[in-house]
């Protein structure tokens, strides 16, 4: 069983991690310092995500796909496979048009820029440049993700519907442990050893000075080892925090500005998915590794205040998002000679149960509607009717032309026959010479 983080399907988490490599490029375009850009970047992403959710709530996924993801600016920007000055120039050219389309009007863009400018101590024009540039980049990244995952309009709506739980305050209230379990166990073992040595030293005879000195020397070594472990633990926790790139908590002010109305239903985890008996029954438990054939199946890991259905299209979206982020495609570099290939996800990683094990609604793969037969397709019927009508008209016209030609040719034939009848018959008679001489002599 292979687990993947639920944040891989979160637009906010994906965009925050995806845009980190281009902080310096955005700072140069907006003429901001790097600390100002980092703060303005997270706030701008919150505003854009909220505006996109509000747009989908008003117009649904089909309009999002046609009017936003398939815009000419997004198609032009998708021709660039890396971030550089050519890419940022194309972004600057289309930024106002795209920002107005996402936010609805320019007034909201200005108001959002003013709100962010007060937080980062910058001018409204500088923040507006950063915000509008990010609008184009965000549409490009989400359009690529939806295209690679082959999401239809219905799945696009479901993807947007899952986003509010990643922005809720309950999700960010979870405290992330600052130490790894292995290091905690090693530290506890060392502390237990230290306490045991101290107790044994107190029980021994205090008269032996040499033994006491040795024990004190051992205590000092153990204490130094504990300090070393604590240093390693803090360094590991710092590195882990840097790798996860958890975005800051979401500001609900953006819901008020964009007019988005999130559903306040608490996320309920699927208890059948959470119980070990169910996982063991379908072969996804660690106790059943040799019996089941689902050891390579991809499932979502459990996360505080997050509940995701285990559906094939969503798992495919999560895996492609993970592959896309691992490629770090927004790093500042020259355009590659050949464009990178789209991420490929094995169907075996996303497939359903291969043996006769019970399934639930969340485990059942999506069943697409069967295609309609040709004779029930209105387009095919219309084409057949048009072709049949044109063929009938052509046949009728041919018959009419044929009858007209026949009627015109009949008088000519009659006239020729009359002329032939008017001609005199000429007979050629051969006269014998002897008969002619006899007739002459008689005369």
Short mmCIF file of C-alpha atoms in Angstrom, two decimals:
data_model
loop_
_atom_site.label_atom_id
_atom_site.label_comp_id
_atom_site.label_asym_id
_atom_site.label_seq_id
_atom_site.Cartn_x
_atom_site.Cartn_y
_atom_site.Cartn_z
CA UNK A 1 0.00 0.00 0.00
CA UNK A 2 1.40 3.36 -1.07
CA UNK A 3 0.12 6.49 0.64
CA UNK A 4 0.10 10.01 -0.72
CA UNK A 5 -0.56 13.27 1.08
CA UNK A 6 -4.04 14.77 0.66
CA UNK A 7 -2.41 18.17 0.13
CA UNK A 8 -1.42 17.04 -3.36
CA UNK A 9 -4.97 17.83 -4.49
CA UNK A 10 -5.06 21.16 -2.65
CA UNK A 11 -4.82 24.13 -5.02
CA UNK A 12 -3.44 26.37 -2.28
CA UNK A 13 -0.71 23.92 -1.19
CA UNK A 14 0.17 22.99 -4.77
CA UNK A 15 0.51 26.59 -5.95
CA UNK A 16 2.44 27.68 -2.85
CA UNK A 17 5.05 24.96 -3.33
CA UNK A 18 5.04 25.30 -7.12
CA UNK A 19 5.78 29.03 -7.19
CA UNK A 20 8.61 29.08 -4.61
CA UNK A 21 11.44 28.71 -7.19
CA UNK A 22 10.38 31.91 -8.99
CA UNK A 23 10.37 34.26 -6.00
CA UNK A 24 13.43 36.16 -7.22
CA UNK A 25 11.94 36.56 -10.72
CA UNK A 26 8.69 37.92 -9.31
CA UNK A 27 10.64 40.24 -7.01
CA UNK A 28 12.49 41.64 -10.02
CA UNK A 29 9.26 42.12 -12.00
CA UNK A 30 7.44 43.86 -9.14
CA UNK A 31 10.54 45.70 -7.84
CA UNK A 32 10.15 44.26 -4.34
CA UNK A 33 12.66 42.80 -1.92
CA UNK A 34 12.79 39.04 -1.39
CA UNK A 35 11.13 39.15 2.08
CA UNK A 36 8.40 41.42 0.74
CA UNK A 37 7.88 39.11 -2.24
CA UNK A 38 7.55 36.00 -0.06
CA UNK A 39 4.91 37.64 2.11
CA UNK A 40 3.06 39.12 -0.85
CA UNK A 41 3.25 35.81 -2.70
CA UNK A 42 1.35 33.83 -0.06
CA UNK A 43 -1.26 36.57 0.36
CA UNK A 44 -1.72 36.91 -3.41
CA UNK A 45 -2.18 33.15 -3.80
CA UNK A 46 -4.88 33.24 -1.12
CA UNK A 47 -6.69 36.03 -2.98
CA UNK A 48 -6.44 34.25 -6.35
CA UNK A 49 -7.58 30.86 -4.99
CA UNK A 50 -10.54 32.49 -3.28
CA UNK A 51 -11.45 34.35 -6.48
CA UNK A 52 -11.26 31.11 -8.49
CA UNK A 53 -13.51 29.30 -6.02
CA UNK A 54 -16.00 32.16 -6.20
CA UNK A 55 -15.86 32.08 -10.03
CA UNK A 56 -16.58 28.34 -10.07
CA UNK A 57 -19.38 28.78 -7.55
CA UNK A 58 -21.09 31.25 -9.89
CA UNK A 59 -20.37 29.70 -13.30
CA UNK A 60 -19.56 25.97 -12.68
CA UNK A 61 -16.73 23.89 -14.07
CA UNK A 62 -17.61 24.03 -17.76
CA UNK A 63 -17.22 27.80 -17.83
CA UNK A 64 -14.00 27.58 -15.80
CA UNK A 65 -12.60 25.17 -18.35
CA UNK A 66 -13.67 27.19 -21.41
CA UNK A 67 -13.30 30.79 -20.20
CA UNK A 68 -10.26 30.47 -17.93
CA UNK A 69 -8.21 27.33 -18.59
CA UNK A 70 -8.52 27.65 -22.39
CA UNK A 71 -7.86 31.37 -22.70
CA UNK A 72 -5.45 32.55 -25.36
CA UNK A 73 -3.08 33.91 -22.71
CA UNK A 74 -2.89 30.52 -20.99
CA UNK A 75 -2.29 28.71 -24.28
CA UNK A 76 0.49 31.14 -25.17
CA UNK A 77 2.12 30.77 -21.77
CA UNK A 78 1.95 26.98 -21.94
CA UNK A 79 4.35 27.11 -24.88
CA UNK A 80 7.09 28.07 -22.39
CA UNK A 81 8.44 25.12 -20.37
CA UNK A 82 10.58 27.09 -17.94
CA UNK A 83 10.61 30.46 -16.22
CA UNK A 84 12.85 33.19 -17.62
CA UNK A 85 12.58 36.74 -18.91
CA UNK A 86 10.73 35.63 -22.06
CA UNK A 87 8.10 33.88 -19.96
CA UNK A 88 7.69 36.78 -17.54
CA UNK A 89 7.35 39.23 -20.46
CA UNK A 90 4.47 37.18 -21.87
CA UNK A 91 2.95 37.14 -18.39
CA UNK A 92 3.23 40.91 -18.05
CA UNK A 93 1.52 41.38 -21.42
CA UNK A 94 -1.63 39.41 -20.47
CA UNK A 95 -1.80 40.10 -16.72
CA UNK A 96 -4.52 42.78 -16.65
CA UNK A 97 -6.96 40.88 -18.86
CA UNK A 98 -6.59 37.63 -16.91
CA UNK A 99 -6.80 39.31 -13.50
CA UNK A 100 -10.03 41.09 -14.44
CA UNK A 101 -11.50 37.80 -15.67
CA UNK A 102 -10.69 35.99 -12.40
CA UNK A 103 -11.73 38.73 -9.97
CA UNK A 104 -14.67 40.00 -12.00
CA UNK A 105 -13.57 43.62 -12.28
CA UNK A 106 -10.52 45.81 -11.77
CA UNK A 107 -11.90 47.34 -8.56
CA UNK A 108 -11.45 44.07 -6.66
CA UNK A 109 -7.90 43.75 -8.00
CA UNK A 110 -7.02 47.23 -6.73
CA UNK A 111 -8.66 46.58 -3.38
CA UNK A 112 -6.78 43.30 -2.95
CA UNK A 113 -3.50 45.00 -3.89
CA UNK A 114 -4.07 47.75 -1.32
CA UNK A 115 -4.80 45.18 1.39
CA UNK A 116 -1.60 43.24 0.64
CA UNK A 117 0.48 46.42 0.31
CA UNK A 118 -0.34 47.42 3.89
CA UNK A 119 0.94 44.03 5.10
CA UNK A 120 4.26 44.05 3.25
CA UNK A 121 5.00 47.81 3.47
CA UNK A 122 4.98 48.38 -0.30
CA UNK A 123 3.12 50.49 -2.82
CA UNK A 124 -0.15 49.39 -4.37
CA UNK A 125 1.33 49.47 -7.89
CA UNK A 126 4.14 47.08 -6.91
CA UNK A 127 1.77 44.59 -5.31
CA UNK A 128 -0.68 44.88 -8.20
CA UNK A 129 2.08 43.90 -10.62
CA UNK A 130 2.87 40.83 -8.53
CA UNK A 131 -0.80 39.89 -8.06
CA UNK A 132 -1.75 40.19 -11.73
CA UNK A 133 1.32 38.25 -12.87
CA UNK A 134 0.45 35.46 -10.49
CA UNK A 135 -3.07 35.32 -11.95
CA UNK A 136 -1.66 34.25 -15.32
CA UNK A 137 0.80 31.78 -13.77
CA UNK A 138 -1.86 30.22 -11.53
CA UNK A 139 -4.23 29.67 -14.46
CA UNK A 140 -1.41 28.12 -16.46
CA UNK A 141 -0.42 25.71 -13.69
CA UNK A 142 -3.97 24.62 -12.87
CA UNK A 143 -4.80 24.22 -16.58
CA UNK A 144 -1.76 21.97 -17.04
CA UNK A 145 -2.70 19.92 -13.98
CA UNK A 146 -6.30 19.47 -15.15
CA UNK A 147 -5.16 18.65 -18.69
CA UNK A 148 -2.62 16.02 -17.60
CA UNK A 149 -5.19 14.47 -15.24
CA UNK A 150 -7.86 14.48 -18.01
CA UNK A 151 -10.54 15.97 -15.78
CA UNK A 152 -13.96 16.49 -17.31
CA UNK A 153 -16.33 19.26 -16.26
CA UNK A 154 -18.02 17.20 -13.54
CA UNK A 155 -14.71 16.14 -12.01
CA UNK A 156 -13.53 19.74 -12.21
CA UNK A 157 -16.54 20.80 -10.15
CA UNK A 158 -15.81 18.11 -7.55
CA UNK A 159 -12.17 19.20 -7.37
CA UNK A 160 -13.19 22.79 -6.62
CA UNK A 161 -15.76 21.59 -4.07
CA UNK A 162 -13.03 19.82 -2.07
CA UNK A 163 -10.89 22.96 -1.72
CA UNK A 164 -12.58 24.78 1.23
CA UNK A 165 -11.52 22.08 3.72
CA UNK A 166 -7.87 22.78 2.88
CA UNK A 167 -8.45 26.47 3.72
CA UNK A 168 -10.38 26.00 6.97
CA UNK A 169 -8.96 27.07 10.32
CA UNK A 170 -9.31 23.51 11.69
CA UNK A 171 -6.78 22.25 9.17
CA UNK A 172 -4.10 24.73 10.32
CA UNK A 173 -4.77 24.16 14.03
CA UNK A 174 -2.96 20.84 13.96
CA UNK A 175 0.43 20.93 15.68
CA UNK A 176 3.16 19.30 13.66
CA UNK A 177 5.58 17.22 15.81
CA UNK A 178 9.04 18.70 15.86
CA UNK A 179 10.89 15.38 16.34
CA UNK A 180 10.87 12.16 14.44
CA UNK A 181 9.74 8.94 16.23
CA UNK A 182 13.12 7.26 15.80
CA UNK A 183 14.98 10.17 17.37
CA UNK A 184 12.46 10.35 20.22
CA UNK A 185 12.95 6.66 20.93
CA UNK A 186 16.74 7.01 20.91
CA UNK A 187 16.52 10.01 23.20
CA UNK A 188 14.23 8.17 25.64
CA UNK A 189 16.57 5.17 25.70
CA UNK A 190 19.51 7.42 26.45
CA UNK A 191 17.61 9.18 29.24
CA UNK A 192 16.60 5.84 30.73
CA UNK A 193 20.22 4.74 30.67
CA UNK A 194 21.23 7.95 32.36
CA UNK A 195 18.66 7.52 35.14
CA UNK A 196 19.60 3.89 35.69
CA UNK A 197 23.28 4.77 36.00
CA UNK A 198 22.47 7.51 38.50
CA UNK A 199 20.39 5.15 40.65
CA UNK A 200 23.09 2.49 40.61
CA UNK A 201 25.69 5.09 41.56
CA UNK A 202 23.63 6.17 44.57
CA UNK A 203 23.26 2.57 45.73
CA UNK A 204 26.99 1.79 45.54
CA UNK A 205 29.42 2.40 48.27
CA UNK A 206 30.42 6.05 48.29
CA UNK A 207 33.74 5.18 49.83
CA UNK A 208 35.30 4.18 46.54
CA UNK A 209 36.40 7.45 45.08
CA UNK A 210 37.77 5.96 41.92
CA UNK A 211 34.44 4.36 41.04
CA UNK A 212 32.65 7.64 41.66
CA UNK A 213 35.01 9.48 39.39
CA UNK A 214 34.48 6.91 36.64
CA UNK A 215 30.73 7.19 37.01
CA UNK A 216 30.88 10.97 36.85
CA UNK A 217 32.94 10.69 33.71
CA UNK A 218 30.31 8.36 32.22
CA UNK A 219 27.57 10.79 33.18
CA UNK A 220 29.34 13.59 31.40
CA UNK A 221 29.68 11.49 28.24
CA UNK A 222 25.99 10.54 28.34
CA UNK A 223 25.00 14.18 28.83
CA UNK A 224 27.11 15.22 25.86
CA UNK A 225 25.46 12.49 23.78
CA UNK A 226 22.03 13.78 24.81
CA UNK A 227 22.95 17.28 23.75
CA UNK A 228 24.21 15.97 20.45
CA UNK A 229 20.95 14.09 19.87
CA UNK A 230 18.94 17.20 20.67
CA UNK A 231 20.98 19.17 18.13
CA UNK A 232 20.38 16.48 15.49
CA UNK A 233 16.66 16.46 16.33
CA UNK A 234 16.33 20.22 15.94
CA UNK A 235 18.27 20.17 12.67
CA UNK A 236 16.13 17.33 11.31
CA UNK A 237 12.94 19.14 12.30
CA UNK A 238 14.16 22.31 10.56
CA UNK A 239 14.98 20.39 7.39
CA UNK A 240 11.61 18.60 7.45
CA UNK A 241 9.77 21.91 7.85
CA UNK A 242 11.72 23.31 4.90
CA UNK A 243 10.86 20.32 2.72
CA UNK A 244 7.14 20.25 3.47
CA UNK A 245 6.67 23.94 2.59
CA UNK A 246 3.44 24.21 4.51
CA UNK A 247 1.69 27.45 3.49
CA UNK A 248 0.56 29.97 6.11
CA UNK A 249 -2.96 29.88 7.48
CA UNK A 250 -5.65 31.19 5.17
CA UNK A 251 -7.06 34.68 5.73
CA UNK A 252 -10.86 34.64 5.62
CA UNK A 253 -10.88 38.28 4.48
CA UNK A 254 -10.52 37.03 0.91
CA UNK A 255 -13.86 35.24 1.14
CA UNK A 256 -15.50 38.59 1.90
CA UNK A 257 -13.69 40.38 -0.92
CA UNK A 258 -14.37 37.78 -3.62
CA UNK A 259 -17.87 36.85 -2.48
CA UNK A 260 -17.11 33.16 -1.97
CA UNK A 261 -19.42 31.32 0.41
CA UNK A 262 -17.64 28.26 1.83
CA UNK A 263 -19.64 25.41 3.27
CA UNK A 264 -19.07 25.15 7.00
CA UNK A 265 -19.71 21.40 7.18
CA UNK A 266 -17.09 19.62 9.24
CA UNK A 267 -15.01 17.11 7.37
CA UNK A 268 -16.09 13.59 8.27
CA UNK A 269 -13.61 10.80 7.72
CA UNK A 270 -14.83 7.56 6.16
CA UNK A 271 -14.89 5.20 9.13
CA UNK A 272 -14.76 2.14 6.89
CA UNK A 273 -11.56 3.42 5.42
CA UNK A 274 -10.15 4.24 8.85
CA UNK A 275 -10.82 0.90 10.59
CA UNK A 276 -8.11 -1.72 10.46
CA UNK A 277 -10.64 -4.52 9.90
CA UNK A 278 -11.78 -2.99 6.65
CA UNK A 279 -8.21 -2.38 5.50
CA UNK A 280 -7.36 -5.97 6.33
CA UNK A 281 -10.41 -7.23 4.45
CA UNK A 282 -9.40 -5.52 1.22
CA UNK A 283 -5.73 -6.44 1.59
CA UNK A 284 -4.37 -3.01 2.48
CA UNK A 285 -3.22 -3.70 6.01
CA UNK A 286 0.41 -4.22 6.97
CA UNK A 287 -0.65 -7.49 8.67
CA UNK A 288 -1.87 -8.86 5.34
CA UNK A 289 1.03 -8.05 3.02
CA UNK A 290 1.51 -11.60 1.73
CA UNK A 291 -2.18 -12.42 1.25
CA UNK A 292 -3.57 -9.42 -0.59
CA UNK A 293 -2.59 -8.16 -4.02
CA UNK A 294 -3.04 -4.46 -3.18
CA UNK A 295 0.42 -3.73 -1.80
CA UNK A 296 1.17 -1.21 -4.58
CA UNK A 297 -2.23 0.48 -4.47
CA UNK A 298 -2.25 4.24 -4.00
CA UNK A 299 -4.40 5.61 -1.16
CA UNK A 300 -4.67 8.94 0.64
CA UNK A 301 -2.99 9.21 4.02
CA UNK A 302 -5.07 10.38 6.94
CA UNK A 303 -4.88 14.09 7.71
CA UNK A 304 -6.41 16.23 10.40
CA UNK A 305 -9.75 17.82 9.31
CA UNK A 306 -9.36 16.50 5.76
CA UNK A 307 -11.61 13.83 4.18
CA UNK A 308 -11.09 12.75 0.57
CA UNK A 309 -12.88 10.01 -1.37
CA UNK A 310 -10.65 7.26 -2.73
CA UNK A 311 -11.68 7.74 -6.34
CA UNK A 312 -9.52 6.97 -9.32
CA UNK A 313 -9.56 10.42 -10.91
CA UNK A 314 -8.64 12.09 -7.61
CA UNK A 315 -5.78 9.69 -6.95
CA UNK A 316 -4.53 10.24 -10.48
CA UNK A 317 -4.69 14.00 -9.92
CA UNK A 318 -2.73 13.66 -6.67
CA UNK A 319 -0.03 11.51 -8.26
CA UNK A 320 0.38 13.78 -11.28
CA UNK A 321 0.57 16.78 -8.93
CA UNK A 322 3.31 15.00 -6.97
CA UNK A 323 5.27 14.21 -10.15
CA UNK A 324 4.83 17.75 -11.46
CA UNK A 325 6.13 19.29 -8.23
CA UNK A 326 9.11 16.91 -8.16
CA UNK A 327 10.18 18.19 -11.59
CA UNK A 328 10.43 21.76 -10.28
CA UNK A 329 9.41 23.14 -13.67
CA UNK A 330 9.10 26.78 -12.53
CA UNK A 331 12.79 27.11 -11.74
CA UNK A 332 14.57 29.96 -13.48
CA UNK A 333 16.43 28.47 -16.45
CA UNK A 334 16.64 28.68 -20.21
CA UNK A 335 14.05 27.04 -22.44
CA UNK A 336 14.78 23.31 -22.89
CA UNK A 337 15.50 21.95 -26.35
CA UNK A 338 12.65 19.43 -26.11
CA UNK A 339 9.53 19.89 -23.97
CA UNK A 340 9.18 17.47 -21.04
CA UNK A 341 6.82 14.57 -21.44
CA UNK A 342 3.50 14.60 -19.55
CA UNK A 343 3.53 12.64 -16.28
CA UNK A 344 2.44 9.01 -16.63
CA UNK A 345 0.55 7.15 -13.90
CA UNK A 346 0.25 3.39 -14.08
CA UNK A 347 -3.31 2.10 -14.12
CA UNK A 348 -2.27 -0.70 -11.77
CA UNK A 349 -1.52 1.92 -9.14
CA UNK A 350 -5.03 3.35 -9.47
CA UNK A 351 -7.03 0.21 -10.33
CA UNK A 352 -9.77 -1.32 -8.22
CA UNK A 353 -9.75 -4.60 -6.36
CA UNK A 354 -8.36 -7.48 -8.43
CA UNK A 355 -9.71 -10.30 -6.32
CA UNK A 356 -13.14 -11.03 -4.85
CA UNK A 357 -13.04 -8.67 -1.89
CA UNK A 358 -15.85 -6.45 -0.68
CA UNK A 359 -15.92 -2.90 -1.98
CA UNK A 360 -17.64 0.25 -0.80
CA UNK A 361 -18.90 3.30 -2.60
CA UNK A 362 -15.59 5.08 -2.12
CA UNK A 363 -13.68 2.11 -3.56
CA UNK A 364 -15.90 1.60 -6.59
CA UNK A 365 -14.25 3.04 -9.72
CA UNK A 366 -16.09 5.65 -11.71
CA UNK A 367 -18.49 4.12 -14.22
CA UNK A 368 -18.82 6.25 -17.30
CA UNK A 369 -22.01 6.22 -19.36
CA UNK A 370 -22.02 3.85 -22.35
CA UNK A 371 -21.90 5.61 -25.72
CA UNK A 372 -25.23 5.99 -27.49
CA UNK A 373 -25.86 3.87 -30.60
CA UNK A 374 -25.59 5.57 -33.96
CA UNK A 375 -29.26 5.38 -34.70
CA UNK A 376 -30.01 7.35 -31.50
CA UNK A 377 -27.44 10.04 -32.15
CA UNK A 378 -29.27 13.17 -33.36
CA UNK A 379 -26.21 14.46 -35.20
CA UNK A 380 -25.83 11.26 -37.21
CA UNK A 381 -29.55 11.22 -37.98
CA UNK A 382 -29.44 14.82 -39.17
CA UNK A 383 -26.48 14.09 -41.44
CA UNK A 384 -28.27 11.05 -42.92
CA UNK A 385 -31.42 13.10 -43.55
CA UNK A 386 -29.47 15.88 -45.26
CA UNK A 387 -27.55 13.46 -47.47
CA UNK A 388 -30.75 11.56 -48.33
CA UNK A 389 -32.60 14.78 -49.17
CA UNK A 390 -29.77 16.00 -51.39
CA UNK A 391 -29.62 12.63 -53.12
CA UNK A 392 -33.38 12.64 -53.76
CA UNK A 393 -33.20 16.18 -55.18
CA UNK A 394 -30.33 15.20 -57.45
CA UNK A 395 -32.22 12.14 -58.73
CA UNK A 396 -35.37 14.19 -59.37
CA UNK A 397 -33.42 16.83 -61.22
CA UNK A 398 -31.73 14.18 -63.36
CA UNK A 399 -35.08 12.61 -64.31
CA UNK A 400 -36.53 16.00 -65.19
CA UNK A 401 -33.55 16.86 -67.37
CA UNK A 402 -33.80 13.47 -69.07
CA UNK A 403 -37.51 13.94 -69.86
CA UNK A 404 -36.87 17.48 -71.20
CA UNK A 405 -34.12 16.20 -73.52
CA UNK A 406 -36.39 13.42 -74.79
CA UNK A 407 -39.25 15.86 -75.56
CA UNK A 408 -36.88 18.18 -77.44
CA UNK A 409 -35.43 15.34 -79.54
CA UNK A 410 -38.87 13.92 -80.70
CA UNK A 411 -39.83 16.78 -83.21
CA UNK A 412 -36.42 16.54 -84.82
CA UNK A 413 -36.87 12.82 -85.43
CA UNK A 414 -40.32 13.39 -86.93
CA UNK A 415 -38.98 16.10 -89.24
CA UNK A 416 -36.19 13.83 -90.48
CA UNK A 417 -38.69 11.05 -91.15
CA UNK A 418 -40.96 13.41 -93.15
CA UNK A 419 -38.05 14.56 -95.28
CA UNK A 420 -37.13 10.99 -96.01
CA UNK A 421 -40.68 10.27 -97.14
CA UNK A 422 -40.71 13.29 -99.48
CA UNK A 423 -37.66 12.06 -101.43
CA UNK A 424 -38.39 10.21 -104.75
CA UNK A 425 -37.41 6.64 -105.15
CA UNK A 426 -34.80 6.14 -107.88
CA UNK A 427 -34.46 2.74 -109.56
CA UNK A 428 -31.44 1.75 -111.58
CA UNK A 429 -32.38 -0.60 -114.40
CA UNK A 430 -29.76 -2.48 -116.37
CA UNK A 431 -30.67 -2.91 -120.03
CA UNK A 432 -29.21 -5.66 -122.08
CA UNK A 433 -27.45 -4.50 -125.35
CA UNK A 434 -28.98 -7.24 -127.54
CA UNK A 435 -32.45 -6.20 -126.53
CA UNK A 436 -31.72 -2.61 -127.35
CA UNK A 437 -30.39 -3.45 -130.83
CA UNK A 438 -33.38 -5.62 -131.65
CA UNK A 439 -35.73 -2.88 -130.62
CA UNK A 440 -33.89 -0.43 -132.88
CA UNK A 441 -33.98 -2.71 -135.90
CA UNK A 442 -37.64 -3.31 -135.55
CA UNK A 443 -38.29 0.32 -135.62
#
